[in-house]
PDB file of C-alpha atoms in Angstrom:
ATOM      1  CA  UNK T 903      63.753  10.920   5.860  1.00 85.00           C
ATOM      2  CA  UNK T 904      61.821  11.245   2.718  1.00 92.00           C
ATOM      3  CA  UNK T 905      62.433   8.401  -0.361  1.00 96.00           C
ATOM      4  CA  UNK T 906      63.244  10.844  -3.245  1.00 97.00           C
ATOM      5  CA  UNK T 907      61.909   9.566  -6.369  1.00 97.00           C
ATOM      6  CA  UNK T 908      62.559  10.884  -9.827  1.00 98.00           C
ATOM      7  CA  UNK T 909      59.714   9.617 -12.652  1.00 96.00           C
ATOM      8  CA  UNK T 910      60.706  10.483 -16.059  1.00 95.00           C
ATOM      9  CA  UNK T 911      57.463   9.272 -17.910  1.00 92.00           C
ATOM     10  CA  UNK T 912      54.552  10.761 -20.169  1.00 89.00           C
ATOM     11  CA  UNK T 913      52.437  13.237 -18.212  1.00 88.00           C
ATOM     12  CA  UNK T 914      49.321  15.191 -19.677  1.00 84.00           C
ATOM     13  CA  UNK T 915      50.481  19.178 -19.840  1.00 82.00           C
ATOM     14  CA  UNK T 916      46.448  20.351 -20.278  1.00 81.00           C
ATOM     15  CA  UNK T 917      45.637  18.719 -16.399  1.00 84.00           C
ATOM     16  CA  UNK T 918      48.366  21.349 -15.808  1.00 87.00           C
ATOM     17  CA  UNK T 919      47.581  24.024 -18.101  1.00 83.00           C
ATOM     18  CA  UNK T 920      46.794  26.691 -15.314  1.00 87.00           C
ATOM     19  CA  UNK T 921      50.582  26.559 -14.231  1.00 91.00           C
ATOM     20  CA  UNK T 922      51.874  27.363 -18.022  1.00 86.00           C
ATOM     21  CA  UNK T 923      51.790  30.938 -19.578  1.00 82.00           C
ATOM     22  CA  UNK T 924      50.972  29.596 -22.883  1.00 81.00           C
ATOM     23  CA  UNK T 925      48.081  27.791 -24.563  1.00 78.00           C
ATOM     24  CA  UNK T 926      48.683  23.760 -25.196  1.00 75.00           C
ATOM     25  CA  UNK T 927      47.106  23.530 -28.574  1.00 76.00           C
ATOM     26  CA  UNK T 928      46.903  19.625 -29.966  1.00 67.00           C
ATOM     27  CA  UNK T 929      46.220  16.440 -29.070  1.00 64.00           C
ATOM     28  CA  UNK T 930      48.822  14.464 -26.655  1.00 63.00           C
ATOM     29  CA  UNK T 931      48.293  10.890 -25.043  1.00 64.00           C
ATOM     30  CA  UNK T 932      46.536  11.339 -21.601  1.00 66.00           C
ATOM     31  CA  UNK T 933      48.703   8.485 -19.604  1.00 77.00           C
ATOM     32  CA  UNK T 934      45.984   8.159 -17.365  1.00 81.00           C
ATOM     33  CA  UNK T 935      47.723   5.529 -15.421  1.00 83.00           C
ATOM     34  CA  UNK T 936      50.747   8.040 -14.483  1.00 86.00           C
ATOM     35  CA  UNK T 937      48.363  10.699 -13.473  1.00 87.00           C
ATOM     36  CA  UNK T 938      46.875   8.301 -10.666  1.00 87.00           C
ATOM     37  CA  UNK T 939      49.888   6.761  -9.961  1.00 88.00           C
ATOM     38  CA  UNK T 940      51.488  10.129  -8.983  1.00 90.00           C
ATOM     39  CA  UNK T 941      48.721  11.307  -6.969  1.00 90.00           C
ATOM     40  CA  UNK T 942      48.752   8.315  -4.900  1.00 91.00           C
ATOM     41  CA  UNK T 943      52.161   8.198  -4.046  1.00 90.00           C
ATOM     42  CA  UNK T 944      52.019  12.166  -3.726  1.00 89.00           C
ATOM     43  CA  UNK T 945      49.528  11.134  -0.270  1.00 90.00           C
ATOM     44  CA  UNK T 946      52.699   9.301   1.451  1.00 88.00           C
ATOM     45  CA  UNK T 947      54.639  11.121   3.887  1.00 89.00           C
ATOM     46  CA  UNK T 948      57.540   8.432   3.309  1.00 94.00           C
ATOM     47  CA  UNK T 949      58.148   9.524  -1.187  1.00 95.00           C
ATOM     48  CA  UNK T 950      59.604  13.024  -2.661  1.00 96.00           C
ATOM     49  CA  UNK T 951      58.217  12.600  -5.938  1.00 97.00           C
ATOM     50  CA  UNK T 952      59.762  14.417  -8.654  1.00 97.00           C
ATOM     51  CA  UNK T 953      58.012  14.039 -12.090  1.00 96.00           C
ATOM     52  CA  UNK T 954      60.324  14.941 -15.593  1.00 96.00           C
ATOM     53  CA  UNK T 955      58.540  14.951 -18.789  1.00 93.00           C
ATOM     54  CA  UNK T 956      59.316  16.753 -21.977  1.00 88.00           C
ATOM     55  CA  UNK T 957      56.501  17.661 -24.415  1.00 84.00           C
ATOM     56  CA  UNK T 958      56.552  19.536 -28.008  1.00 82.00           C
ATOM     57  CA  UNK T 959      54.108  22.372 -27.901  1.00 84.00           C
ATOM     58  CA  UNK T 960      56.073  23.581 -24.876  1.00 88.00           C
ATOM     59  CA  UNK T 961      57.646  27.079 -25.818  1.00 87.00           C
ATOM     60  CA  UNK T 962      60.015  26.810 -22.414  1.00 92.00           C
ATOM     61  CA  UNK T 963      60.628  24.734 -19.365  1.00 93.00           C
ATOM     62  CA  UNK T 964      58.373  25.032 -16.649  1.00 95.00           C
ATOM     63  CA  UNK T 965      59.294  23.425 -12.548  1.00 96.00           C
ATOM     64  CA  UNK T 966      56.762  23.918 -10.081  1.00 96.00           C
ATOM     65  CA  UNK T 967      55.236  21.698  -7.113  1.00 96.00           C
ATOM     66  CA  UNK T 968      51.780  20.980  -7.169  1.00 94.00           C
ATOM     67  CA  UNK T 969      49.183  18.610  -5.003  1.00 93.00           C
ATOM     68  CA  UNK T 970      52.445  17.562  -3.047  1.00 94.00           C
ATOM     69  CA  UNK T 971      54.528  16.453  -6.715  1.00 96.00           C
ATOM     70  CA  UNK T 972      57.755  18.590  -7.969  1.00 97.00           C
ATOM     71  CA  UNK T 973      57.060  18.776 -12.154  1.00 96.00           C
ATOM     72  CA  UNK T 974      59.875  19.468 -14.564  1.00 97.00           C
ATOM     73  CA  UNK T 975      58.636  19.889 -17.975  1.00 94.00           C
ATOM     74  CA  UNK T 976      61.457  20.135 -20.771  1.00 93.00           C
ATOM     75  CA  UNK T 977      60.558  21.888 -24.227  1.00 89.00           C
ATOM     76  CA  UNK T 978      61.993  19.869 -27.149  1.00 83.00           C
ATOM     77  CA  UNK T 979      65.019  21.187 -28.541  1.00 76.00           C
ATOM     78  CA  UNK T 980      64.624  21.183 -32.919  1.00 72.00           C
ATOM     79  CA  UNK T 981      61.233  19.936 -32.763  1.00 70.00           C
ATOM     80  CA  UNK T 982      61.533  18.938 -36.164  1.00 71.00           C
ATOM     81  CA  UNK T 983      63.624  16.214 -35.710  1.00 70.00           C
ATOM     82  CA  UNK T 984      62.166  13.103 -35.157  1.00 67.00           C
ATOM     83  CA  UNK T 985      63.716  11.966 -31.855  1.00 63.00           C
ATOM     84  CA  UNK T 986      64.244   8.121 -32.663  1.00 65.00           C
ATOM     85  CA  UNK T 987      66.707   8.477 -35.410  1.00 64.00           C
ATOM     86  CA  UNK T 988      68.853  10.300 -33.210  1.00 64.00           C
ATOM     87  CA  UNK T 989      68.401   8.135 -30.385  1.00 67.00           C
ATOM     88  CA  UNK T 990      67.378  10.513 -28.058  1.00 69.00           C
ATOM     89  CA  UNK T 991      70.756  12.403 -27.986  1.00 72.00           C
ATOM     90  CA  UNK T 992      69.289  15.737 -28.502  1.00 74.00           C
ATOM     91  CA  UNK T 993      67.261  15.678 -25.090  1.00 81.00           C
ATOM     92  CA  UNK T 994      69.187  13.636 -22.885  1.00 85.00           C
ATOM     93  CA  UNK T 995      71.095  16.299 -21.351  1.00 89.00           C
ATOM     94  CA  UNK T 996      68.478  18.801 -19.959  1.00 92.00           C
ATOM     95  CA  UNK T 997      67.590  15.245 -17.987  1.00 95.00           C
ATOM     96  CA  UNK T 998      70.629  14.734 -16.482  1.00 96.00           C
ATOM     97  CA  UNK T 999      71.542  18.211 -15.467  1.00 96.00           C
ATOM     98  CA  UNK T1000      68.077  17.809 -13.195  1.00 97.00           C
ATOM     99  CA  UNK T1001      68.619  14.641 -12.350  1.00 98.00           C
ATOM    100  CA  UNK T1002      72.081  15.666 -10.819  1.00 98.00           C
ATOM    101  CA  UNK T1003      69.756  18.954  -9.378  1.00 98.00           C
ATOM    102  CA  UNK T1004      67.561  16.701  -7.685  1.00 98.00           C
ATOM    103  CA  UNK T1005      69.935  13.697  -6.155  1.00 98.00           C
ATOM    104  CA  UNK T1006      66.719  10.764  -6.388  1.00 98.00           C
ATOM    105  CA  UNK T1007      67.331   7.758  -4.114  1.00 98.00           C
ATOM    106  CA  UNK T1008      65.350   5.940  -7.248  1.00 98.00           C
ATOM    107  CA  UNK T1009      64.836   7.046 -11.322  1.00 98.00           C
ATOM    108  CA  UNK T1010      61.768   5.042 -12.508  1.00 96.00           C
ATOM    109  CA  UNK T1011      61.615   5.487 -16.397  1.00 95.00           C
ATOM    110  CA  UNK T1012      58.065   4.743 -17.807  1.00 92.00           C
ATOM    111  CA  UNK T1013      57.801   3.050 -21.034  1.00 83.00           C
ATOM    112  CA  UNK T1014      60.438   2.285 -23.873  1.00 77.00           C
ATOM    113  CA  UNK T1015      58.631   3.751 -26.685  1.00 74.00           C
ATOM    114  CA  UNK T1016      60.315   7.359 -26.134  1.00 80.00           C
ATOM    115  CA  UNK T1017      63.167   8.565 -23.560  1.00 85.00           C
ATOM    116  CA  UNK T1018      62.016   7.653 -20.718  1.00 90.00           C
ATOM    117  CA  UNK T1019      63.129   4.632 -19.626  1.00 90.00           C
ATOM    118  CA  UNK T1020      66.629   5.206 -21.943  1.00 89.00           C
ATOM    119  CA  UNK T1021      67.513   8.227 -19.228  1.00 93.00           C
ATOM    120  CA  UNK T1022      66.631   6.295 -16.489  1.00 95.00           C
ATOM    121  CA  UNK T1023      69.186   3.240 -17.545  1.00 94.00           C
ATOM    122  CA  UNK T1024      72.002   6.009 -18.434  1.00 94.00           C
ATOM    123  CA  UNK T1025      71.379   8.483 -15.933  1.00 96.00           C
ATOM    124  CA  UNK T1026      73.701   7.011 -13.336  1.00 96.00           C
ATOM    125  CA  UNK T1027      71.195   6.818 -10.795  1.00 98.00           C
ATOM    126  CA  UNK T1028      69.622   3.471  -9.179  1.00 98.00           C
ATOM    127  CA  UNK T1029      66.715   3.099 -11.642  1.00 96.00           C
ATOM    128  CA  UNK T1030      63.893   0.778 -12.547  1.00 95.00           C
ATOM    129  CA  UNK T1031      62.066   1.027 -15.926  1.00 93.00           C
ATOM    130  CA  UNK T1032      58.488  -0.289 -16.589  1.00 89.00           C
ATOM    131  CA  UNK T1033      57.505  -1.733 -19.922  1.00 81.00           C
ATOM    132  CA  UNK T1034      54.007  -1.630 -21.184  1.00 71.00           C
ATOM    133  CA  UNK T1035      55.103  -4.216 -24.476  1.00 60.00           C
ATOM    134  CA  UNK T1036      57.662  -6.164 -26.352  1.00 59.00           C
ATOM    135  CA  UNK T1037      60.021  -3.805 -27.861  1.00 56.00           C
ATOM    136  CA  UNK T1038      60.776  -6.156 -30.313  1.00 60.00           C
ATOM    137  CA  UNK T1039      57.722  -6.273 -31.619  1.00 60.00           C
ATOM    138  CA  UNK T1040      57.088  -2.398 -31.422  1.00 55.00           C
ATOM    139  CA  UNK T1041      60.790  -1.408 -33.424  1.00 58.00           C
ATOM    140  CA  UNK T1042      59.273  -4.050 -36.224  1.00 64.00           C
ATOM    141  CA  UNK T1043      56.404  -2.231 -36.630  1.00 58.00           C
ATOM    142  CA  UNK T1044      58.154   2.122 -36.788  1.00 56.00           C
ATOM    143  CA  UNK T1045      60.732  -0.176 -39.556  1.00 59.00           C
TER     144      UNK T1045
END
């Protein structure tokens, strides 16, 4: 029996962009690091690995399996809202609801500078978050 694994982290739409029926205009981070990470574990026959990222030039949600991974990308509801000040309320749900959808053994939020990691902590699931710096440090600086 497969060990299934939800990631909610950054993921780059444009090394996806033949699966989405719109054009990905603008700049996003690359997150490198998740990319490789998620191809790796894709090769074991032991992980399910489910991948849930949200991104704003996304006009819908898109869930498809490719190279072995199961992507769920979320559109931002009122992109015009900065998503801090709110405290990620706004999104939260549409995580949740899949989260529930997919049943993961294990929720591994990536990074604390956006949602990820908060879902993973709240979602009810076991979960494990991974920190790239000191929060502390990175709230002082977005005062």
């Amino acid at each position: 029996m497969k060990l299934k694994v939800a990631w909610i982290a950054p993921y780059n739409c444009k090394t996806l962009s033949h699966r989405f029926t719109q054009s990905l205009d603008g700049s996003s981070h690359s997150a490198s690091w998740i990319r490789n990470g998620a191809m790796a574990l894709a090769q074991s026959n032991e992980v399910e690995l489910h991948i849930l990222t949200q991104d704003k030039r996304l006009l819908k949600d898109y869930d498809f399996l490719e190279d072995g991974i199961h992507f769920h990308f979320f559109k931002n509801a009122y992109r015009h809202i900065p998503r801090p000040i709110l405290f990620y309320q706004l999104d939260r749900n549409k995580f949740y609801e899949r989260l529930k959808q997919i049943n993961p053994d294990i929720v591994h939020g990536h990074g604390t500078e956006n949602l990820f990691s908060y879902i993973a902590v709240t979602s009810g699931f076991p979960n494990v978050i991974s920190i790239q710096a000191i929060v502390t440090k990175l709230f002082k600086q977005h005062q």
